[in-house]
Amino acid sequence: MSTPEETGRSRCVSFDSTSCFLWILNHQGEILDVNPYLVETLGYPKDELIGKSLISLYPDTHQKNIHEQLKVLRNQNFIFYNSQIVAVTGVMIPVETVMIKGFWNSKPAFLGYFRNITGQPDSDGDTPFFFSGSTLEPGQKNYLDMAALSIKELEATRKELISCKEKIIQLTDEYSVKGDREIRERKYIEKEISKKNILLAEKNITLKQLLDQREKEKQEIRDEIYKKVQSLILPLIGRIQTNGTEADKRYLQAVLHNLQEIISPLSSETAKKMSILSSRELEICNLILQGCNSKDIAEMLCLSIQTVNTHRKNMRKKLKLTASGLNLAAYIKSEDTLKNW
């Protein structure tokens, strides 16, 4: 089996030794290389041809057609046509032209071949004349064999690319299906979570409303109990306390104090107001509520009238009644106060 180096050397020998016009083009139609026979026959210096468009070797009347042929070659493996080329002397040489897709120096290229058909009739067969082995010189045959090998390499590469493309499409389809399934599953989960969140929010609202209603009802019961104790029970205790013996008064005072301790938490507003008054001031409030004046309170609590008045003054200040001018007894006995105390 030939090594790449041996194949390259064989290609160069075939290219340089054959007695026909051989040339290499890039995909823009520019000449990359020509063999010595073409240089000698047409009379153009080789360095003048390199980089020049192949179309310039044709007469003006043929150039448009050759340009179209190069376009066709980009989409298929080879083209075949008859035309004329112009030597440096201006002589027109009829040629049979073959251009094949291949590789040159490991790069994609167009491999071309002119065969002088001066004096020969036009070929009307399906198979191009140059493909007949009996008409090819050894150098020509080697060149075309290498061109055919390049086409096979290109076709193999093309098949590999197609196979890779098919695999990519298959993987893309698989990932697309998987991705679509995951998206649907995620959307379903998000929808279910959203439903549950809405349901939970509705339950929370309902529960809060029930708790608020229950608390409101409980507070109404507390307020009602507190109001009745203040308006019905405490005044009776006050009257008994006024008319009873000293021992009765002391017992009633203890009862009054304990009863006040029991009912004071029943009102939310009561807790706030009671917290700013001292225990002595609370006792005075209860006695005022029972209709006692300062003298009565002083006697019942064993205090001087001046001390009781001082307590009343402090209570007015704490309850912010000083600026309003509202009477302390009237404030304590008012309907609103009875509800909230």
GROMACS .gro file of C-alpha atoms in nm:
model
  341
    1MET     CA    1   0.000   0.000   0.000
    2SER     CA    2   0.142   0.341  -0.100
    3THR     CA    3   0.228   0.591   0.170
    4PRO     CA    4   0.095   0.951   0.150
    5GLU     CA    5   0.448   1.064   0.055
    6GLU     CA    6   0.467   0.811  -0.232
    7THR     CA    7   0.119   0.910  -0.353
    8GLY     CA    8   0.220   1.277  -0.348
    9ARG     CA    9   0.539   1.209  -0.545
   10SER     CA   10   0.348   0.998  -0.799
   11ARG     CA   11   0.095   1.281  -0.838
   12CYS     CA   12   0.370   1.536  -0.901
   13VAL     CA   13   0.544   1.309  -1.158
   14SER     CA   14   0.214   1.250  -1.342
   15PHE     CA   15   0.128   1.619  -1.333
   16ASP     CA   16   0.466   1.733  -1.466
   17SER     CA   17   0.536   1.459  -1.723
   18THR     CA   18   0.208   1.419  -1.911
   19SER     CA   19   0.178   1.569  -2.260
   20CYS     CA   20  -0.163   1.729  -2.216
   21PHE     CA   21  -0.292   2.050  -2.059
   22LEU     CA   22  -0.338   2.005  -1.683
   23TRP     CA   23  -0.425   2.271  -1.429
   24ILE     CA   24  -0.550   2.318  -1.073
   25LEU     CA   25  -0.806   2.583  -0.968
   26ASN     CA   26  -0.931   2.704  -0.633
   27HIS     CA   27  -1.308   2.736  -0.586
   28GLN     CA   28  -1.296   3.096  -0.710
   29GLY     CA   29  -1.170   2.975  -1.049
   30GLU     CA   30  -0.816   3.111  -0.996
   31ILE     CA   31  -0.522   2.903  -1.122
   32LEU     CA   32  -0.314   2.743  -0.844
   33ASP     CA   33  -0.081   2.540  -1.068
   34VAL     CA   34  -0.032   2.432  -1.434
   35ASN     CA   35   0.185   2.158  -1.582
   36PRO     CA   36   0.490   2.229  -1.805
   37TYR     CA   37   0.312   2.105  -2.120
   38LEU     CA   38   0.041   2.375  -2.089
   39VAL     CA   39   0.307   2.645  -2.037
   40GLU     CA   40   0.511   2.528  -2.337
   41THR     CA   41   0.215   2.484  -2.570
   42LEU     CA   42   0.023   2.804  -2.493
   43GLY     CA   43   0.337   3.015  -2.446
   44TYR     CA   44   0.231   3.190  -2.123
   45PRO     CA   45   0.491   3.223  -1.843
   46LYS     CA   46   0.387   3.005  -1.548
   47ASP     CA   47   0.417   3.283  -1.287
   48GLU     CA   48   0.189   3.499  -1.506
   49LEU     CA   49  -0.079   3.227  -1.503
   50ILE     CA   50  -0.069   3.156  -1.127
   51GLY     CA   51  -0.349   3.350  -0.952
   52LYS     CA   52  -0.509   3.437  -1.285
   53SER     CA   53  -0.869   3.337  -1.365
   54LEU     CA   54  -0.896   3.033  -1.593
   55ILE     CA   55  -1.170   3.217  -1.782
   56SER     CA   56  -0.906   3.455  -1.922
   57LEU     CA   57  -0.764   3.167  -2.135
   58TYR     CA   58  -1.092   3.150  -2.330
   59PRO     CA   59  -1.203   3.388  -2.606
   60ASP     CA   60  -1.442   3.664  -2.502
   61THR     CA   61  -1.737   3.492  -2.670
   62HIS     CA   62  -1.687   3.180  -2.452
   63GLN     CA   63  -1.611   3.339  -2.117
   64LYS     CA   64  -1.971   3.380  -1.999
   65ASN     CA   65  -2.044   3.012  -2.068
   66ILE     CA   66  -1.726   2.902  -1.885
   67HIS     CA   67  -1.827   3.117  -1.587
   68GLU     CA   68  -2.161   2.934  -1.576
   69GLN     CA   69  -1.984   2.596  -1.601
   70LEU     CA   70  -1.774   2.681  -1.295
   71LYS     CA   71  -2.094   2.761  -1.105
   72VAL     CA   72  -2.237   2.423  -1.206
   73LEU     CA   73  -1.921   2.244  -1.086
   74ARG     CA   74  -1.971   2.381  -0.735
   75ASN     CA   75  -2.290   2.172  -0.709
   76GLN     CA   76  -2.177   1.846  -0.875
   77ASN     CA   77  -1.866   1.628  -0.898
   78PHE     CA   78  -1.751   1.699  -1.257
   79ILE     CA   79  -1.836   1.879  -1.580
   80PHE     CA   80  -1.746   1.809  -1.943
   81TYR     CA   81  -1.766   2.046  -2.239
   82ASN     CA   82  -1.591   2.148  -2.564
   83SER     CA   83  -1.457   2.495  -2.623
   84GLN     CA   84  -1.152   2.687  -2.744
   85ILE     CA   85  -0.855   2.835  -2.560
   86VAL     CA   86  -0.629   3.116  -2.676
   87ALA     CA   87  -0.248   3.077  -2.696
   88VAL     CA   88  -0.021   3.373  -2.628
   89THR     CA   89   0.014   3.414  -3.006
   90GLY     CA   90  -0.364   3.452  -3.040
   91VAL     CA   91  -0.410   3.112  -3.202
   92MET     CA   92  -0.740   2.943  -3.111
   93ILE     CA   93  -0.701   2.579  -3.002
   94PRO     CA   94  -1.017   2.363  -2.990
   95VAL     CA   95  -1.013   2.155  -2.672
   96GLU     CA   96  -1.219   1.900  -2.489
   97THR     CA   97  -1.243   2.015  -2.126
   98VAL     CA   98  -1.298   1.809  -1.812
   99MET     CA   99  -1.316   1.961  -1.464
  100ILE     CA  100  -1.344   1.745  -1.153
  101LYS     CA  101  -1.391   1.825  -0.785
  102GLY     CA  102  -1.103   1.701  -0.575
  103PHE     CA  103  -0.822   1.797  -0.341
  104TRP     CA  104  -0.480   1.944  -0.409
  105ASN     CA  105  -0.225   1.971  -0.127
  106SER     CA  106  -0.501   1.858   0.112
  107LYS     CA  107  -0.727   2.149   0.015
  108PRO     CA  108  -1.052   2.145  -0.190
  109ALA     CA  109  -0.980   2.226  -0.554
  110PHE     CA  110  -1.098   2.188  -0.915
  111LEU     CA  111  -0.871   1.957  -1.119
  112GLY     CA  112  -0.884   2.042  -1.489
  113TYR     CA  113  -0.777   1.883  -1.816
  114PHE     CA  114  -0.768   2.020  -2.174
  115ARG     CA  115  -0.737   1.772  -2.463
  116ASN     CA  116  -0.650   1.912  -2.803
  117ILE     CA  117  -0.923   1.797  -3.047
  118THR     CA  118  -0.801   1.987  -3.353
  119GLY     CA  119  -0.922   1.802  -3.665
  120GLN     CA  120  -1.142   1.559  -3.468
  121PRO     CA  121  -1.524   1.540  -3.509
  122ASP     CA  122  -1.744   1.646  -3.217
  123SER     CA  123  -1.823   1.362  -2.979
  124ASP     CA  124  -2.195   1.288  -2.957
  125GLY     CA  125  -2.181   0.984  -2.724
  126ASP     CA  126  -2.293   0.980  -2.365
  127THR     CA  127  -1.947   0.885  -2.238
  128PRO     CA  128  -1.682   1.160  -2.276
  129PHE     CA  129  -1.406   1.066  -2.517
  130PHE     CA  130  -1.130   1.120  -2.261
  131PHE     CA  131  -1.263   0.840  -2.038
  132SER     CA  132  -1.160   0.575  -2.293
  133GLY     CA  133  -0.846   0.410  -2.163
  134SER     CA  134  -0.702   0.357  -2.516
  135THR     CA  135  -0.698   0.732  -2.584
  136LEU     CA  136  -0.519   0.834  -2.261
  137GLU     CA  137  -0.150   0.862  -2.218
  138PRO     CA  138  -0.009   0.712  -1.894
  139GLY     CA  139   0.039   1.055  -1.738
  140GLN     CA  140  -0.316   1.158  -1.822
  141LYS     CA  141  -0.458   0.836  -1.681
  142ASN     CA  142  -0.262   0.870  -1.355
  143TYR     CA  143  -0.379   1.228  -1.319
  144LEU     CA  144  -0.743   1.136  -1.373
  145ASP     CA  145  -0.711   0.833  -1.144
  146MET     CA  146  -0.582   1.061  -0.869
  147ALA     CA  147  -0.865   1.304  -0.942
  148ALA     CA  148  -1.113   1.017  -0.912
  149LEU     CA  149  -0.948   0.917  -0.583
  150SER     CA  150  -0.992   1.275  -0.461
  151ILE     CA  151  -1.360   1.254  -0.554
  152LYS     CA  152  -1.394   0.930  -0.357
  153GLU     CA  153  -1.226   1.094  -0.058
  154LEU     CA  154  -1.460   1.391  -0.094
  155GLU     CA  155  -1.763   1.163  -0.124
  156ALA     CA  156  -1.652   0.968   0.185
  157THR     CA  157  -1.614   1.294   0.375
  158ARG     CA  158  -1.954   1.403   0.247
  159LYS     CA  159  -2.111   1.075   0.366
  160GLU     CA  160  -1.948   1.119   0.706
  161LEU     CA  161  -2.086   1.473   0.726
  162ILE     CA  162  -2.432   1.350   0.625
  163SER     CA  163  -2.411   1.074   0.886
  164CYS     CA  164  -2.303   1.329   1.150
  165LYS     CA  165  -2.582   1.560   1.042
  166GLU     CA  166  -2.836   1.277   1.072
  167LYS     CA  167  -2.704   1.190   1.418
  168ILE     CA  168  -2.723   1.555   1.520
  169ILE     CA  169  -3.081   1.576   1.390
  170GLN     CA  170  -3.168   1.254   1.575
  171LEU     CA  171  -3.013   1.379   1.899
  172THR     CA  172  -3.179   1.718   1.852
  173ASP     CA  173  -3.516   1.548   1.802
  174GLU     CA  174  -3.460   1.329   2.110
  175TYR     CA  175  -3.359   1.626   2.325
  176SER     CA  176  -3.645   1.828   2.179
  177VAL     CA  177  -3.896   1.555   2.271
  178LYS     CA  178  -3.737   1.519   2.613
  179GLY     CA  179  -3.730   1.895   2.658
  180ASP     CA  180  -4.095   1.927   2.553
  181ARG     CA  181  -4.192   1.653   2.799
  182GLU     CA  182  -3.997   1.821   3.079
  183ILE     CA  183  -4.155   2.156   2.995
  184ARG     CA  184  -4.504   2.002   3.003
  185GLU     CA  185  -4.429   1.829   3.333
  186ARG     CA  186  -4.287   2.149   3.482
  187LYS     CA  187  -4.587   2.351   3.365
  188TYR     CA  188  -4.822   2.088   3.511
  189ILE     CA  189  -4.639   2.096   3.846
  190GLU     CA  190  -4.637   2.478   3.847
  191LYS     CA  191  -5.010   2.478   3.769
  192GLU     CA  192  -5.082   2.233   4.052
  193ILE     CA  193  -4.868   2.435   4.294
  194SER     CA  194  -5.050   2.751   4.188
  195LYS     CA  195  -5.388   2.583   4.249
  196LYS     CA  196  -5.278   2.464   4.592
  197ASN     CA  197  -5.140   2.808   4.680
  198ILE     CA  198  -5.470   2.969   4.581
  199LEU     CA  199  -5.665   2.709   4.781
  200LEU     CA  200  -5.435   2.756   5.080
  201ALA     CA  201  -5.471   3.135   5.059
  202GLU     CA  202  -5.850   3.101   5.049
  203LYS     CA  203  -5.841   2.869   5.351
  204ASN     CA  204  -5.617   3.112   5.538
  205ILE     CA  205  -5.857   3.398   5.465
  206THR     CA  206  -6.154   3.189   5.582
  207LEU     CA  207  -5.969   3.078   5.894
  208LYS     CA  208  -5.865   3.434   5.976
  209GLN     CA  209  -6.222   3.553   5.933
  210LEU     CA  210  -6.346   3.277   6.166
  211LEU     CA  211  -6.079   3.355   6.426
  212ASP     CA  212  -6.153   3.728   6.406
  213GLN     CA  213  -6.524   3.663   6.443
  214ARG     CA  214  -6.466   3.430   6.736
  215GLU     CA  215  -6.237   3.682   6.907
  216LYS     CA  216  -6.492   3.955   6.847
  217GLU     CA  217  -6.767   3.744   7.004
  218LYS     CA  218  -6.547   3.658   7.301
  219GLN     CA  219  -6.462   4.024   7.352
  220GLU     CA  220  -6.828   4.118   7.336
  221ILE     CA  221  -6.900   3.861   7.610
  222ARG     CA  222  -6.613   3.997   7.823
  223ASP     CA  223  -6.735   4.352   7.780
  224GLU     CA  224  -7.089   4.255   7.871
  225ILE     CA  225  -6.977   4.073   8.187
  226TYR     CA  226  -6.754   4.361   8.286
  227LYS     CA  227  -7.028   4.616   8.229
  228LYS     CA  228  -7.279   4.424   8.441
  229VAL     CA  229  -7.031   4.373   8.726
  230GLN     CA  230  -6.945   4.743   8.725
  231SER     CA  231  -7.300   4.867   8.692
  232LEU     CA  232  -7.488   4.612   8.904
  233ILE     CA  233  -7.262   4.437   9.154
  234LEU     CA  234  -7.010   4.702   9.253
  235PRO     CA  235  -7.271   4.967   9.346
  236LEU     CA  236  -7.444   4.714   9.576
  237ILE     CA  237  -7.115   4.632   9.745
  238GLY     CA  238  -7.056   5.004   9.787
  239ARG     CA  239  -7.390   5.050   9.964
  240ILE     CA  240  -7.330   4.756  10.197
  241GLN     CA  241  -6.983   4.887  10.266
  242THR     CA  242  -7.127   5.226  10.366
  243ASN     CA  243  -7.383   5.084  10.608
  244GLY     CA  244  -7.195   4.786  10.746
  245THR     CA  245  -6.969   4.747  11.046
  246GLU     CA  246  -6.597   4.808  11.033
  247ALA     CA  247  -6.533   4.436  11.000
  248ASP     CA  248  -6.788   4.415  10.719
  249LYS     CA  249  -6.620   4.704  10.546
  250ARG     CA  250  -6.281   4.532  10.560
  251TYR     CA  251  -6.425   4.209  10.419
  252LEU     CA  252  -6.616   4.395  10.153
  253GLN     CA  253  -6.302   4.587  10.064
  254ALA     CA  254  -6.121   4.254  10.010
  255VAL     CA  255  -6.413   4.122   9.805
  256LEU     CA  256  -6.420   4.439   9.601
  257HIS     CA  257  -6.048   4.423   9.538
  258ASN     CA  258  -6.055   4.056   9.434
  259LEU     CA  259  -6.357   4.108   9.214
  260GLN     CA  260  -6.183   4.398   9.045
  261GLU     CA  261  -5.878   4.179   8.983
  262ILE     CA  262  -6.098   3.914   8.824
  263ILE     CA  263  -6.291   4.139   8.588
  264SER     CA  264  -6.013   4.380   8.492
  265PRO     CA  265  -5.865   4.151   8.216
  266LEU     CA  266  -6.205   4.106   8.056
  267SER     CA  267  -6.170   4.427   7.855
  268SER     CA  268  -5.882   4.501   7.622
  269GLU     CA  269  -5.918   4.874   7.679
  270THR     CA  270  -5.944   4.820   8.054
  271ALA     CA  271  -5.600   4.662   8.071
  272LYS     CA  272  -5.449   4.966   7.904
  273LYS     CA  273  -5.623   5.217   8.132
  274MET     CA  274  -5.577   5.018   8.451
  275SER     CA  275  -5.206   4.984   8.389
  276ILE     CA  276  -5.149   5.360   8.431
  277LEU     CA  277  -5.331   5.381   8.769
  278SER     CA  278  -5.190   5.269   9.101
  279SER     CA  279  -5.375   5.020   9.324
  280ARG     CA  280  -5.482   5.303   9.561
  281GLU     CA  281  -5.612   5.504   9.264
  282LEU     CA  282  -5.811   5.202   9.145
  283GLU     CA  283  -5.972   5.174   9.490
  284ILE     CA  284  -6.069   5.541   9.476
  285CYS     CA  285  -6.213   5.488   9.124
  286ASN     CA  286  -6.432   5.206   9.248
  287LEU     CA  287  -6.560   5.416   9.540
  288ILE     CA  288  -6.629   5.713   9.308
  289LEU     CA  289  -6.819   5.472   9.082
  290GLN     CA  290  -7.027   5.374   9.386
  291GLY     CA  291  -7.120   5.739   9.445
  292CYS     CA  292  -6.879   5.819   9.730
  293ASN     CA  293  -6.741   6.172   9.763
  294SER     CA  294  -6.390   6.263   9.880
  295LYS     CA  295  -6.494   6.274  10.247
  296ASP     CA  296  -6.654   5.928  10.228
  297ILE     CA  297  -6.352   5.786  10.049
  298ALA     CA  298  -6.115   5.937  10.309
  299GLU     CA  299  -6.311   5.776  10.592
  300MET     CA  300  -6.339   5.438  10.420
  301LEU     CA  301  -5.970   5.421  10.326
  302CYS     CA  302  -5.848   5.591  10.647
  303LEU     CA  303  -5.691   5.874  10.448
  304SER     CA  304  -5.706   6.251  10.480
  305ILE     CA  305  -5.933   6.442  10.246
  306GLN     CA  306  -5.625   6.625  10.110
  307THR     CA  307  -5.462   6.291  10.021
  308VAL     CA  308  -5.776   6.175   9.843
  309ASN     CA  309  -5.792   6.503   9.647
  310THR     CA  310  -5.424   6.462   9.552
  311HIS     CA  311  -5.500   6.112   9.422
  312ARG     CA  312  -5.795   6.244   9.223
  313LYS     CA  313  -5.578   6.519   9.076
  314ASN     CA  314  -5.315   6.264   8.968
  315MET     CA  315  -5.584   6.041   8.822
  316ARG     CA  316  -5.724   6.328   8.613
  317LYS     CA  317  -5.374   6.395   8.483
  318LYS     CA  318  -5.310   6.028   8.396
  319LEU     CA  319  -5.648   5.996   8.224
  320LYS     CA  320  -5.581   6.322   8.036
  321LEU     CA  321  -5.890   6.496   8.176
  322THR     CA  322  -5.713   6.814   8.296
  323ALA     CA  323  -5.729   6.999   7.964
  324SER     CA  324  -6.079   6.878   7.875
  325GLY     CA  325  -6.234   7.003   8.199
  326LEU     CA  326  -6.439   6.681   8.226
  327ASN     CA  327  -6.538   6.584   8.582
  328LEU     CA  328  -6.358   6.270   8.707
  329ALA     CA  329  -6.673   6.120   8.858
  330ALA     CA  330  -6.871   6.186   8.538
  331TYR     CA  331  -6.598   6.026   8.328
  332ILE     CA  332  -6.580   5.713   8.544
  333LYS     CA  333  -6.958   5.673   8.551
  334SER     CA  334  -7.007   5.740   8.177
  335GLU     CA  335  -7.153   5.463   7.962
  336ASP     CA  336  -6.840   5.432   7.744
  337THR     CA  337  -6.613   5.404   8.042
  338LEU     CA  338  -6.831   5.135   8.196
  339LYS     CA  339  -6.808   4.937   7.870
  340ASN     CA  340  -6.433   4.955   7.840
  341TRP     CA  341  -6.322   4.944   8.201
   0.00000   0.00000   0.00000
